[in-house]
PDB file of C-alpha atoms in Angstrom:
ATOM      1  CA  MET A   1      -9.944 -65.937 -44.250  1.00 49.00           C
ATOM      2  CA  THR A   2      -8.370 -63.468 -41.851  1.00 45.00           C
ATOM      3  CA  ASP A   3     -10.798 -62.033 -39.313  1.00 49.00           C
ATOM      4  CA  TYR A   4     -10.929 -58.480 -40.657  1.00 48.00           C
ATOM      5  CA  LEU A   5     -14.149 -57.094 -39.279  1.00 54.00           C
ATOM      6  CA  ASN A   6     -16.089 -59.238 -36.865  1.00 63.00           C
ATOM      7  CA  THR A   7     -17.787 -56.064 -35.653  1.00 73.00           C
ATOM      8  CA  TYR A   8     -20.911 -54.316 -36.828  1.00 83.00           C
ATOM      9  CA  ARG A   9     -22.438 -50.885 -37.195  1.00 83.00           C
ATOM     10  CA  ARG A  10     -24.353 -49.706 -34.144  1.00 87.00           C
ATOM     11  CA  TYR A  11     -27.144 -47.164 -34.149  1.00 86.00           C
ATOM     12  CA  ALA A  12     -28.101 -44.730 -31.408  1.00 83.00           C
ATOM     13  CA  CYS A  13     -31.342 -46.635 -30.821  1.00 87.00           C
ATOM     14  CA  ASP A  14     -33.496 -44.277 -28.789  1.00 94.00           C
ATOM     15  CA  ILE A  15     -37.193 -44.028 -29.631  1.00 97.00           C
ATOM     16  CA  ASP A  16     -37.306 -40.276 -29.090  1.00 96.00           C
ATOM     17  CA  ARG A  17     -34.529 -39.760 -31.654  1.00 96.00           C
ATOM     18  CA  VAL A  18     -36.211 -42.157 -34.077  1.00 97.00           C
ATOM     19  CA  ASN A  19     -39.497 -40.272 -33.820  1.00 97.00           C
ATOM     20  CA  GLU A  20     -37.795 -36.900 -34.086  1.00 97.00           C
ATOM     21  CA  GLU A  21     -36.105 -37.908 -37.351  1.00 97.00           C
ATOM     22  CA  ALA A  22     -39.328 -39.480 -38.668  1.00 97.00           C
ATOM     23  CA  ARG A  23     -41.200 -36.212 -38.046  1.00 97.00           C
ATOM     24  CA  ARG A  24     -38.474 -33.833 -39.184  1.00 97.00           C
ATOM     25  CA  SER A  25     -37.309 -35.499 -42.398  1.00 97.00           C
ATOM     26  CA  PRO A  26     -38.702 -38.967 -43.178  1.00 98.00           C
ATOM     27  CA  ASN A  27     -37.058 -38.985 -46.620  1.00 97.00           C
ATOM     28  CA  GLY A  28     -33.667 -38.094 -45.199  1.00 97.00           C
ATOM     29  CA  PHE A  29     -34.086 -40.541 -42.307  1.00 97.00           C
ATOM     30  CA  VAL A  30     -34.773 -43.449 -44.668  1.00 98.00           C
ATOM     31  CA  ALA A  31     -31.991 -42.413 -47.043  1.00 97.00           C
ATOM     32  CA  SER A  32     -29.447 -42.160 -44.217  1.00 96.00           C
ATOM     33  CA  ALA A  33     -30.187 -45.642 -42.859  1.00 96.00           C
ATOM     34  CA  GLU A  34     -30.070 -47.144 -46.344  1.00 97.00           C
ATOM     35  CA  ARG A  35     -26.754 -45.423 -47.061  1.00 96.00           C
ATOM     36  CA  ILE A  36     -25.230 -46.861 -43.881  1.00 95.00           C
ATOM     37  CA  PHE A  37     -26.290 -50.391 -44.838  1.00 96.00           C
ATOM     38  CA  ARG A  38     -25.003 -49.969 -48.406  1.00 96.00           C
ATOM     39  CA  ASN A  39     -21.652 -48.628 -47.216  1.00 95.00           C
ATOM     40  CA  ASP A  40     -21.210 -51.519 -44.784  1.00 95.00           C
ATOM     41  CA  LEU A  41     -21.726 -54.088 -47.548  1.00 97.00           C
ATOM     42  CA  HIS A  42     -19.403 -52.184 -49.877  1.00 96.00           C
ATOM     43  CA  MET A  43     -16.668 -52.191 -47.227  1.00 94.00           C
ATOM     44  CA  ILE A  44     -17.048 -55.929 -46.643  1.00 95.00           C
ATOM     45  CA  VAL A  45     -16.833 -56.798 -50.341  1.00 96.00           C
ATOM     46  CA  ASP A  46     -13.871 -54.468 -50.745  1.00 94.00           C
ATOM     47  CA  GLN A  47     -12.042 -56.360 -47.990  1.00 93.00           C
ATOM     48  CA  ILE A  48     -12.919 -59.759 -49.476  1.00 93.00           C
ATOM     49  CA  CYS A  49     -11.737 -58.762 -52.953  1.00 91.00           C
ATOM     50  CA  ARG A  50      -8.293 -57.937 -51.572  1.00 90.00           C
ATOM     51  CA  GLU A  51      -7.716 -61.628 -50.925  1.00 87.00           C
ATOM     52  CA  PRO A  52      -5.308 -62.871 -53.657  1.00 87.00           C
ATOM     53  CA  VAL A  53      -7.488 -65.726 -54.960  1.00 86.00           C
ATOM     54  CA  ASN A  54      -9.327 -66.287 -58.254  1.00 83.00           C
ATOM     55  CA  ARG A  55     -12.574 -67.572 -56.753  1.00 88.00           C
ATOM     56  CA  HIS A  56     -14.344 -66.552 -53.574  1.00 91.00           C
ATOM     57  CA  VAL A  57     -16.895 -68.623 -51.651  1.00 92.00           C
ATOM     58  CA  VAL A  58     -18.995 -66.624 -49.208  1.00 95.00           C
ATOM     59  CA  LEU A  59     -20.902 -68.584 -46.558  1.00 95.00           C
ATOM     60  CA  LEU A  60     -23.712 -66.396 -45.246  1.00 97.00           C
ATOM     61  CA  SER A  61     -25.896 -67.267 -42.275  1.00 95.00           C
ATOM     62  CA  GLY A  62     -28.378 -65.633 -39.958  1.00 95.00           C
ATOM     63  CA  PRO A  63     -31.566 -66.379 -38.027  1.00 94.00           C
ATOM     64  CA  SER A  64     -35.112 -66.162 -39.338  1.00 93.00           C
ATOM     65  CA  SER A  65     -36.088 -62.791 -40.834  1.00 96.00           C
ATOM     66  CA  SER A  66     -32.593 -61.384 -40.529  1.00 96.00           C
ATOM     67  CA  GLY A  67     -32.654 -60.412 -44.200  1.00 96.00           C
ATOM     68  CA  LYS A  68     -30.218 -63.067 -45.454  1.00 95.00           C
ATOM     69  CA  THR A  69     -31.735 -63.253 -48.926  1.00 94.00           C
ATOM     70  CA  THR A  70     -31.604 -59.540 -49.672  1.00 97.00           C
ATOM     71  CA  THR A  71     -28.186 -59.212 -48.063  1.00 97.00           C
ATOM     72  CA  SER A  72     -26.953 -61.962 -50.399  1.00 97.00           C
ATOM     73  CA  MET A  73     -28.372 -60.126 -53.413  1.00 97.00           C
ATOM     74  CA  ARG A  74     -26.931 -56.785 -52.333  1.00 97.00           C
ATOM     75  CA  LEU A  75     -23.523 -58.392 -51.744  1.00 97.00           C
ATOM     76  CA  ALA A  76     -23.723 -59.968 -55.208  1.00 97.00           C
ATOM     77  CA  ASP A  77     -24.385 -56.526 -56.677  1.00 97.00           C
ATOM     78  CA  GLU A  78     -21.307 -55.180 -54.886  1.00 97.00           C
ATOM     79  CA  PHE A  79     -19.141 -58.036 -56.198  1.00 96.00           C
ATOM     80  CA  ARG A  80     -20.383 -57.419 -59.736  1.00 95.00           C
ATOM     81  CA  ASN A  81     -19.604 -53.721 -59.398  1.00 95.00           C
ATOM     82  CA  GLN A  82     -16.019 -54.751 -58.710  1.00 93.00           C
ATOM     83  CA  GLY A  83     -15.903 -56.933 -61.823  1.00 93.00           C
ATOM     84  CA  PHE A  84     -16.606 -60.336 -60.275  1.00 93.00           C
ATOM     85  CA  ASP A  85     -18.877 -62.893 -61.922  1.00 91.00           C
ATOM     86  CA  THR A  86     -21.174 -63.697 -59.001  1.00 94.00           C
ATOM     87  CA  LYS A  87     -23.831 -66.327 -58.291  1.00 93.00           C
ATOM     88  CA  ILE A  88     -26.033 -67.101 -55.284  1.00 95.00           C
ATOM     89  CA  ILE A  89     -26.839 -70.612 -54.083  1.00 93.00           C
ATOM     90  CA  SER A  90     -29.440 -71.360 -51.421  1.00 92.00           C
ATOM     91  CA  MET A  91     -28.417 -74.189 -49.118  1.00 93.00           C
ATOM     92  CA  ASP A  92     -32.134 -75.012 -48.898  1.00 91.00           C
ATOM     93  CA  ASN A  93     -31.618 -76.915 -52.163  1.00 93.00           C
ATOM     94  CA  PHE A  94     -29.751 -79.545 -50.131  1.00 95.00           C
ATOM     95  CA  TYR A  95     -32.624 -80.461 -47.799  1.00 92.00           C
ATOM     96  CA  LEU A  96     -33.074 -84.213 -47.410  1.00 91.00           C
ATOM     97  CA  GLY A  97     -36.870 -84.061 -47.350  1.00 85.00           C
ATOM     98  CA  LYS A  98     -39.471 -84.385 -44.614  1.00 81.00           C
ATOM     99  CA  ASP A  99     -39.273 -88.193 -44.571  1.00 84.00           C
ATOM    100  CA  LYS A 100     -35.534 -88.192 -43.757  1.00 86.00           C
ATOM    101  CA  VAL A 101     -35.182 -85.589 -41.031  1.00 80.00           C
ATOM    102  CA  ASP A 102     -35.285 -85.756 -37.238  1.00 81.00           C
ATOM    103  CA  ILE A 103     -38.705 -85.630 -35.605  1.00 83.00           C
ATOM    104  CA  LEU A 104     -39.500 -83.130 -32.855  1.00 79.00           C
ATOM    105  CA  PRO A 105     -41.362 -84.180 -29.655  1.00 82.00           C
ATOM    106  CA  ASP A 106     -44.585 -82.811 -31.125  1.00 79.00           C
ATOM    107  CA  GLY A 107     -44.222 -85.146 -34.127  1.00 79.00           C
ATOM    108  CA  LYS A 108     -43.244 -82.459 -36.649  1.00 76.00           C
ATOM    109  CA  PRO A 109     -40.116 -82.707 -38.844  1.00 75.00           C
ATOM    110  CA  ASP A 110     -37.194 -80.681 -37.519  1.00 79.00           C
ATOM    111  CA  PHE A 111     -36.221 -78.581 -40.533  1.00 78.00           C
ATOM    112  CA  GLU A 112     -34.255 -76.241 -38.248  1.00 80.00           C
ATOM    113  CA  SER A 113     -31.632 -78.940 -37.548  1.00 86.00           C
ATOM    114  CA  VAL A 114     -28.419 -79.115 -39.556  1.00 89.00           C
ATOM    115  CA  ASN A 115     -29.192 -82.813 -39.958  1.00 89.00           C
ATOM    116  CA  ALA A 116     -32.090 -81.842 -42.228  1.00 90.00           C
ATOM    117  CA  LEU A 117     -29.451 -81.056 -44.872  1.00 93.00           C
ATOM    118  CA  ASP A 118     -27.525 -83.509 -47.038  1.00 93.00           C
ATOM    119  CA  ILE A 119     -24.134 -82.563 -45.603  1.00 92.00           C
ATOM    120  CA  PRO A 120     -21.575 -84.448 -47.798  1.00 93.00           C
ATOM    121  CA  PRO A 121     -22.742 -82.905 -51.113  1.00 93.00           C
ATOM    122  CA  ILE A 122     -22.552 -79.417 -49.605  1.00 93.00           C
ATOM    123  CA  LYS A 123     -18.965 -79.985 -48.505  1.00 91.00           C
ATOM    124  CA  GLN A 124     -18.124 -81.449 -51.894  1.00 91.00           C
ATOM    125  CA  CYS A 125     -19.602 -78.422 -53.684  1.00 91.00           C
ATOM    126  CA  ILE A 126     -17.589 -75.969 -51.585  1.00 90.00           C
ATOM    127  CA  HIS A 127     -14.401 -77.909 -52.263  1.00 88.00           C
ATOM    128  CA  GLN A 128     -15.069 -78.181 -56.000  1.00 90.00           C
ATOM    129  CA  LEU A 129     -15.962 -74.510 -56.362  1.00 89.00           C
ATOM    130  CA  LEU A 130     -12.697 -73.496 -54.735  1.00 86.00           C
ATOM    131  CA  THR A 131     -10.508 -75.977 -56.600  1.00 87.00           C
ATOM    132  CA  VAL A 132     -12.003 -76.470 -60.069  1.00 89.00           C
ATOM    133  CA  GLY A 133     -14.654 -73.748 -60.136  1.00 89.00           C
ATOM    134  CA  GLU A 134     -17.709 -75.887 -60.861  1.00 91.00           C
ATOM    135  CA  CYS A 135     -20.204 -78.260 -59.260  1.00 94.00           C
ATOM    136  CA  GLU A 136     -23.751 -79.628 -59.546  1.00 94.00           C
ATOM    137  CA  ILE A 137     -26.443 -78.183 -57.289  1.00 95.00           C
ATOM    138  CA  PRO A 138     -29.547 -80.280 -56.548  1.00 95.00           C
ATOM    139  CA  LYS A 139     -33.029 -78.818 -56.916  1.00 93.00           C
ATOM    140  CA  TYR A 140     -35.387 -79.160 -53.979  1.00 92.00           C
ATOM    141  CA  ASP A 141     -39.124 -79.580 -54.507  1.00 90.00           C
ATOM    142  CA  PHE A 142     -40.566 -77.287 -51.826  1.00 82.00           C
ATOM    143  CA  LYS A 143     -44.157 -78.060 -52.792  1.00 81.00           C
ATOM    144  CA  HIS A 144     -43.735 -81.734 -51.881  1.00 86.00           C
ATOM    145  CA  SER A 145     -40.918 -81.252 -49.308  1.00 82.00           C
ATOM    146  CA  ARG A 146     -38.459 -83.575 -51.013  1.00 88.00           C
ATOM    147  CA  PRO A 147     -35.518 -83.501 -53.462  1.00 92.00           C
ATOM    148  CA  SER A 148     -36.730 -83.232 -57.048  1.00 93.00           C
ATOM    149  CA  GLY A 149     -34.058 -85.564 -58.431  1.00 93.00           C
ATOM    150  CA  GLU A 150     -32.909 -82.791 -60.766  1.00 94.00           C
ATOM    151  CA  SER A 151     -29.824 -80.580 -60.556  1.00 94.00           C
ATOM    152  CA  PHE A 152     -28.226 -77.631 -62.281  1.00 94.00           C
ATOM    153  CA  PRO A 153     -24.558 -76.853 -62.975  1.00 94.00           C
ATOM    154  CA  VAL A 154     -22.674 -73.921 -61.496  1.00 92.00           C
ATOM    155  CA  LYS A 155     -19.486 -72.890 -63.220  1.00 91.00           C
ATOM    156  CA  LEU A 156     -17.208 -70.092 -62.071  1.00 88.00           C
ATOM    157  CA  SER A 157     -14.701 -68.203 -64.173  1.00 86.00           C
ATOM    158  CA  LYS A 158     -11.648 -66.456 -62.799  1.00 83.00           C
ATOM    159  CA  ASN A 159     -12.450 -63.346 -60.775  1.00 87.00           C
ATOM    160  CA  SER A 160     -15.706 -64.825 -59.547  1.00 92.00           C
ATOM    161  CA  ALA A 161     -17.632 -65.231 -56.321  1.00 93.00           C
ATOM    162  CA  ILE A 162     -20.359 -67.521 -55.124  1.00 92.00           C
ATOM    163  CA  ILE A 163     -22.576 -66.777 -52.135  1.00 96.00           C
ATOM    164  CA  MET A 164     -23.963 -69.831 -50.324  1.00 95.00           C
ATOM    165  CA  GLU A 165     -26.793 -68.645 -48.115  1.00 94.00           C
ATOM    166  CA  GLY A 166     -28.554 -70.630 -45.398  1.00 92.00           C
ATOM    167  CA  ILE A 167     -29.242 -70.757 -41.679  1.00 90.00           C
ATOM    168  CA  HIS A 168     -26.472 -73.339 -41.182  1.00 92.00           C
ATOM    169  CA  ALA A 169     -23.836 -71.806 -43.446  1.00 94.00           C
ATOM    170  CA  LEU A 170     -21.476 -70.998 -40.539  1.00 94.00           C
ATOM    171  CA  ASN A 171     -21.614 -74.494 -39.051  1.00 93.00           C
ATOM    172  CA  PRO A 172     -17.981 -75.736 -39.141  1.00 91.00           C
ATOM    173  CA  ILE A 173     -19.155 -79.129 -40.384  1.00 91.00           C
ATOM    174  CA  PHE A 174     -19.283 -77.623 -43.882  1.00 88.00           C
ATOM    175  CA  SER A 175     -15.794 -76.121 -43.871  1.00 82.00           C
ATOM    176  CA  GLU A 176     -13.912 -78.940 -42.133  1.00 79.00           C
ATOM    177  CA  GLY A 177     -10.990 -80.008 -44.306  1.00 74.00           C
ATOM    178  CA  VAL A 178     -11.533 -77.094 -46.697  1.00 72.00           C
ATOM    179  CA  SER A 179      -8.810 -74.492 -47.153  1.00 69.00           C
ATOM    180  CA  ASP A 180      -9.606 -71.133 -45.554  1.00 73.00           C
ATOM    181  CA  SER A 181      -8.159 -69.398 -48.587  1.00 79.00           C
ATOM    182  CA  GLY A 182     -11.025 -67.934 -50.575  1.00 86.00           C
ATOM    183  CA  VAL A 183     -13.698 -68.738 -47.953  1.00 91.00           C
ATOM    184  CA  THR A 184     -15.440 -65.879 -46.129  1.00 93.00           C
ATOM    185  CA  LYS A 185     -18.053 -66.322 -43.414  1.00 94.00           C
ATOM    186  CA  ILE A 186     -20.698 -63.643 -42.866  1.00 96.00           C
ATOM    187  CA  TYR A 187     -23.310 -63.511 -40.113  1.00 96.00           C
ATOM    188  CA  VAL A 188     -26.305 -61.222 -40.611  1.00 96.00           C
ATOM    189  CA  SER A 189     -28.973 -60.378 -38.065  1.00 96.00           C
ATOM    190  CA  VAL A 190     -30.823 -57.578 -36.341  1.00 97.00           C
ATOM    191  CA  LYS A 191     -28.196 -56.816 -33.723  1.00 95.00           C
ATOM    192  CA  GLN A 192     -29.987 -54.114 -31.741  1.00 95.00           C
ATOM    193  CA  GLY A 193     -33.334 -53.235 -30.316  1.00 96.00           C
ATOM    194  CA  ILE A 194     -34.811 -49.782 -29.742  1.00 97.00           C
ATOM    195  CA  LYS A 195     -34.870 -48.318 -26.238  1.00 96.00           C
ATOM    196  CA  ASP A 196     -36.557 -45.639 -24.184  1.00 96.00           C
ATOM    197  CA  ASN A 197     -33.649 -44.617 -21.966  1.00 91.00           C
ATOM    198  CA  GLU A 198     -32.483 -47.984 -20.575  1.00 89.00           C
ATOM    199  CA  GLU A 199     -35.703 -49.946 -21.165  1.00 95.00           C
ATOM    200  CA  TYR A 200     -36.355 -51.786 -24.423  1.00 97.00           C
ATOM    201  CA  VAL A 201     -39.354 -50.679 -26.438  1.00 98.00           C
ATOM    202  CA  LEU A 202     -38.591 -53.364 -29.049  1.00 98.00           C
ATOM    203  CA  THR A 203     -35.862 -55.984 -28.723  1.00 97.00           C
ATOM    204  CA  ASN A 204     -33.918 -57.211 -31.741  1.00 97.00           C
ATOM    205  CA  ARG A 205     -35.947 -60.437 -31.635  1.00 97.00           C
ATOM    206  CA  ASP A 206     -39.195 -58.439 -31.522  1.00 98.00           C
ATOM    207  CA  ILE A 207     -38.153 -56.681 -34.720  1.00 98.00           C
ATOM    208  CA  ARG A 208     -37.451 -59.983 -36.468  1.00 98.00           C
ATOM    209  CA  PHE A 209     -40.819 -61.332 -35.319  1.00 98.00           C
ATOM    210  CA  ILE A 210     -42.598 -58.305 -36.787  1.00 98.00           C
ATOM    211  CA  ARG A 211     -40.714 -58.729 -40.063  1.00 98.00           C
ATOM    212  CA  ARG A 212     -41.654 -62.397 -40.297  1.00 97.00           C
ATOM    213  CA  LEU A 213     -45.289 -61.837 -39.325  1.00 97.00           C
ATOM    214  CA  VAL A 214     -45.771 -59.226 -42.053  1.00 97.00           C
ATOM    215  CA  ARG A 215     -43.898 -61.189 -44.714  1.00 96.00           C
ATOM    216  CA  ASP A 216     -45.473 -64.573 -44.011  1.00 95.00           C
ATOM    217  CA  TYR A 217     -49.009 -63.198 -44.060  1.00 95.00           C
ATOM    218  CA  SER A 218     -48.493 -60.992 -47.112  1.00 93.00           C
ATOM    219  CA  PHE A 219     -46.581 -63.401 -49.348  1.00 92.00           C
ATOM    220  CA  ARG A 220     -46.987 -66.893 -47.903  1.00 88.00           C
ATOM    221  CA  LYS A 221     -50.602 -66.621 -46.698  1.00 91.00           C
ATOM    222  CA  VAL A 222     -49.614 -67.767 -43.213  1.00 94.00           C
ATOM    223  CA  ASP A 223     -52.248 -67.020 -40.579  1.00 96.00           C
ATOM    224  CA  PRO A 224     -50.828 -64.664 -37.881  1.00 97.00           C
ATOM    225  CA  GLN A 225     -52.005 -66.911 -35.056  1.00 97.00           C
ATOM    226  CA  TYR A 226     -50.254 -69.920 -36.610  1.00 95.00           C
ATOM    227  CA  MET A 227     -47.057 -67.946 -37.161  1.00 95.00           C
ATOM    228  CA  LEU A 228     -47.147 -66.861 -33.509  1.00 97.00           C
ATOM    229  CA  SER A 229     -47.568 -70.489 -32.413  1.00 94.00           C
ATOM    230  CA  MET A 230     -44.425 -71.480 -34.353  1.00 90.00           C
ATOM    231  CA  TRP A 231     -42.196 -68.651 -33.129  1.00 94.00           C
ATOM    232  CA  ASP A 232     -40.907 -70.359 -29.974  1.00 91.00           C
ATOM    233  CA  THR A 233     -39.865 -73.385 -32.036  1.00 86.00           C
ATOM    234  CA  VAL A 234     -38.043 -71.121 -34.487  1.00 90.00           C
ATOM    235  CA  VAL A 235     -36.227 -69.354 -31.646  1.00 92.00           C
ATOM    236  CA  ASP A 236     -35.267 -72.662 -29.999  1.00 89.00           C
ATOM    237  CA  GLY A 237     -33.797 -73.843 -33.304  1.00 86.00           C
ATOM    238  CA  GLU A 238     -31.763 -70.638 -33.588  1.00 91.00           C
ATOM    239  CA  LYS A 239     -30.354 -71.112 -30.098  1.00 92.00           C
ATOM    240  CA  LYS A 240     -29.277 -74.662 -30.911  1.00 89.00           C
ATOM    241  CA  TYR A 241     -28.143 -74.450 -34.516  1.00 89.00           C
ATOM    242  CA  ILE A 242     -27.289 -70.851 -35.450  1.00 92.00           C
ATOM    243  CA  ARG A 243     -26.229 -68.670 -32.519  1.00 90.00           C
ATOM    244  CA  PRO A 244     -23.378 -70.963 -31.333  1.00 92.00           C
ATOM    245  CA  PHE A 245     -21.497 -70.298 -34.585  1.00 92.00           C
ATOM    246  CA  ARG A 246     -22.056 -66.567 -35.028  1.00 91.00           C
ATOM    247  CA  TYR A 247     -18.655 -65.722 -33.517  1.00 87.00           C
ATOM    248  CA  LYS A 248     -16.942 -67.814 -36.182  1.00 87.00           C
ATOM    249  CA  SER A 249     -17.865 -65.254 -38.834  1.00 92.00           C
ATOM    250  CA  ASP A 250     -15.309 -63.006 -40.491  1.00 93.00           C
ATOM    251  CA  PHE A 251     -17.885 -60.240 -40.793  1.00 95.00           C
ATOM    252  CA  THR A 252     -21.073 -59.440 -38.910  1.00 95.00           C
ATOM    253  CA  VAL A 253     -23.794 -57.356 -40.576  1.00 96.00           C
ATOM    254  CA  ASN A 254     -26.343 -55.471 -38.510  1.00 96.00           C
ATOM    255  CA  SER A 255     -29.459 -55.678 -40.694  1.00 97.00           C
ATOM    256  CA  LEU A 256     -31.503 -53.303 -38.556  1.00 97.00           C
ATOM    257  CA  LEU A 257     -32.875 -50.363 -40.508  1.00 97.00           C
ATOM    258  CA  ILE A 258     -33.514 -47.926 -37.702  1.00 96.00           C
ATOM    259  CA  TYR A 259     -36.605 -46.438 -39.341  1.00 97.00           C
ATOM    260  CA  GLU A 260     -38.355 -49.773 -39.960  1.00 98.00           C
ATOM    261  CA  PRO A 261     -40.831 -49.809 -37.027  1.00 98.00           C
ATOM    262  CA  CYS A 262     -42.222 -46.555 -38.429  1.00 98.00           C
ATOM    263  CA  VAL A 263     -42.903 -48.298 -41.756  1.00 98.00           C
ATOM    264  CA  MET A 264     -44.066 -51.649 -40.387  1.00 97.00           C
ATOM    265  CA  LYS A 265     -46.371 -50.429 -37.605  1.00 97.00           C
ATOM    266  CA  LYS A 266     -49.615 -50.027 -39.530  1.00 97.00           C
ATOM    267  CA  THR A 267     -49.538 -53.444 -41.207  1.00 97.00           C
ATOM    268  CA  ALA A 268     -48.202 -55.260 -38.145  1.00 98.00           C
ATOM    269  CA  MET A 269     -50.789 -53.766 -35.785  1.00 98.00           C
ATOM    270  CA  SER A 270     -53.609 -54.783 -38.118  1.00 98.00           C
ATOM    271  CA  LEU A 271     -52.262 -58.366 -38.063  1.00 98.00           C
ATOM    272  CA  PHE A 272     -51.987 -58.324 -34.263  1.00 98.00           C
ATOM    273  CA  GLU A 273     -55.720 -57.610 -34.149  1.00 97.00           C
ATOM    274  CA  ARG A 274     -56.394 -60.909 -35.961  1.00 96.00           C
ATOM    275  CA  ILE A 275     -54.986 -62.929 -33.054  1.00 97.00           C
ATOM    276  CA  PRO A 276     -57.741 -63.980 -30.605  1.00 96.00           C
ATOM    277  CA  ALA A 277     -57.839 -62.501 -27.114  1.00 96.00           C
ATOM    278  CA  ASP A 278     -57.574 -65.973 -25.543  1.00 96.00           C
ATOM    279  CA  ASP A 279     -54.437 -66.980 -27.491  1.00 97.00           C
ATOM    280  CA  PRO A 280     -51.576 -67.998 -25.123  1.00 95.00           C
ATOM    281  CA  GLY A 281     -49.295 -65.498 -26.890  1.00 97.00           C
ATOM    282  CA  ARG A 282     -51.665 -62.560 -26.491  1.00 97.00           C
ATOM    283  CA  VAL A 283     -49.581 -60.923 -23.713  1.00 97.00           C
ATOM    284  CA  PHE A 284     -46.580 -60.861 -26.051  1.00 98.00           C
ATOM    285  CA  ILE A 285     -48.697 -59.450 -28.895  1.00 98.00           C
ATOM    286  CA  ASP A 286     -50.245 -56.784 -26.674  1.00 98.00           C
ATOM    287  CA  ARG A 287     -46.766 -55.636 -25.650  1.00 98.00           C
ATOM    288  CA  LEU A 288     -45.697 -55.320 -29.302  1.00 98.00           C
ATOM    289  CA  TYR A 289     -48.925 -53.496 -30.184  1.00 98.00           C
ATOM    290  CA  ALA A 290     -48.352 -50.954 -27.440  1.00 98.00           C
ATOM    291  CA  ALA A 291     -44.722 -50.541 -28.517  1.00 98.00           C
ATOM    292  CA  LEU A 292     -45.539 -49.885 -32.184  1.00 98.00           C
ATOM    293  CA  GLU A 293     -48.207 -47.361 -31.190  1.00 98.00           C
ATOM    294  CA  ARG A 294     -45.386 -45.176 -29.881  1.00 98.00           C
ATOM    295  CA  PHE A 295     -43.625 -44.815 -33.239  1.00 98.00           C
ATOM    296  CA  GLU A 296     -44.279 -42.090 -35.784  1.00 98.00           C
ATOM    297  CA  GLU A 297     -45.563 -43.514 -39.060  1.00 98.00           C
ATOM    298  CA  ILE A 298     -43.497 -43.361 -42.265  1.00 98.00           C
ATOM    299  CA  ASP A 299     -45.021 -43.989 -45.695  1.00 98.00           C
ATOM    300  CA  PRO A 300     -43.723 -47.318 -47.145  1.00 97.00           C
ATOM    301  CA  GLU A 301     -43.472 -45.557 -50.514  1.00 97.00           C
ATOM    302  CA  LEU A 302     -40.318 -43.859 -49.200  1.00 98.00           C
ATOM    303  CA  VAL A 303     -38.523 -47.219 -48.890  1.00 98.00           C
ATOM    304  CA  PRO A 304     -36.145 -47.808 -51.859  1.00 98.00           C
ATOM    305  CA  THR A 305     -36.961 -50.775 -54.100  1.00 97.00           C
ATOM    306  CA  ASN A 306     -33.594 -52.414 -53.332  1.00 97.00           C
ATOM    307  CA  SER A 307     -33.998 -52.028 -49.568  1.00 98.00           C
ATOM    308  CA  LEU A 308     -33.675 -55.062 -47.329  1.00 98.00           C
ATOM    309  CA  LEU A 309     -37.033 -54.057 -45.875  1.00 98.00           C
ATOM    310  CA  ARG A 310     -38.692 -54.825 -49.231  1.00 98.00           C
ATOM    311  CA  GLU A 311     -38.059 -58.519 -48.497  1.00 97.00           C
ATOM    312  CA  PHE A 312     -40.780 -58.185 -45.851  1.00 97.00           C
ATOM    313  CA  ILE A 313     -43.159 -55.498 -47.121  1.00 97.00           C
ATOM    314  CA  GLY A 314     -42.943 -56.247 -50.875  1.00 96.00           C
ATOM    315  CA  GLY A 315     -42.568 -53.932 -53.840  1.00 96.00           C
ATOM    316  CA  GLY A 316     -38.858 -54.546 -54.257  1.00 95.00           C
ATOM    317  CA  CYS A 317     -36.666 -54.969 -57.304  1.00 96.00           C
ATOM    318  CA  TYR A 318     -35.441 -58.456 -56.316  1.00 93.00           C
ATOM    319  CA  SER A 319     -37.239 -61.767 -56.793  1.00 89.00           C
ATOM    320  CA  TYR A 320     -37.713 -63.887 -53.658  1.00 81.00           C
TER     321      TYR A 320
END
């Protein structure tokens, strides 16, 4: 696809302005940020739909806690609003299983590597969806970390779109030999941090860490100390397998919702307190604690049910 918009919306990310808006009009502040995100997705889908093809395949990637899942669902809603039959496929269904992936130096399976995926079937599916409009998608058994042996069919009509979402979706290994016509690549991530003058209060990676900490504890019962211990491995995997391909996207989505530290602070700070004082990551946690203390608090009830932030705090209208 032609590179229409490999740019992204930028906020004026100053903590004083954030706090001023949070105090003055929290409802309006939340609504404004949500409107910006919605308009960006609408513009992207509008551009994609101008391509003169019957079927669209969207490859969507981003690092951990970038909001890929909700972005996929919101994009699907936009496609449907324009009359396109739309489906979402998670590339996680193509994992090989823990017994067939590379092993890290610490002895753990490297699920962050592209080699953890069964690459040929993914390429075949993309090709078949573009050419004949149908393919078989395997089902992965996440409980036992292996393929289930089952599959389900995906069939596209004319005027349809399929969104394939996964951390490796932009890796060119999946689009080699596939016509660019009908294929769109989207990269989504938190693209900005929040500053006090020229100094960062929270970096973009800090914001993603806070998102993941809150989500993993609330919905996956992951202990905060364990999640902290895994974060460096997650970041290393992103550097190796995701970031090198972000400039190959046709569109970049900034998933930052500028008000989110105001909503996340109370829950995140309570989780920080669960991490022992002698933990090697305590300096990092103390810095984040002090940073979140500086934000005005906003009631999570003000967050819309279709907000990307609901992927991390719960209470949303989408199933995850």
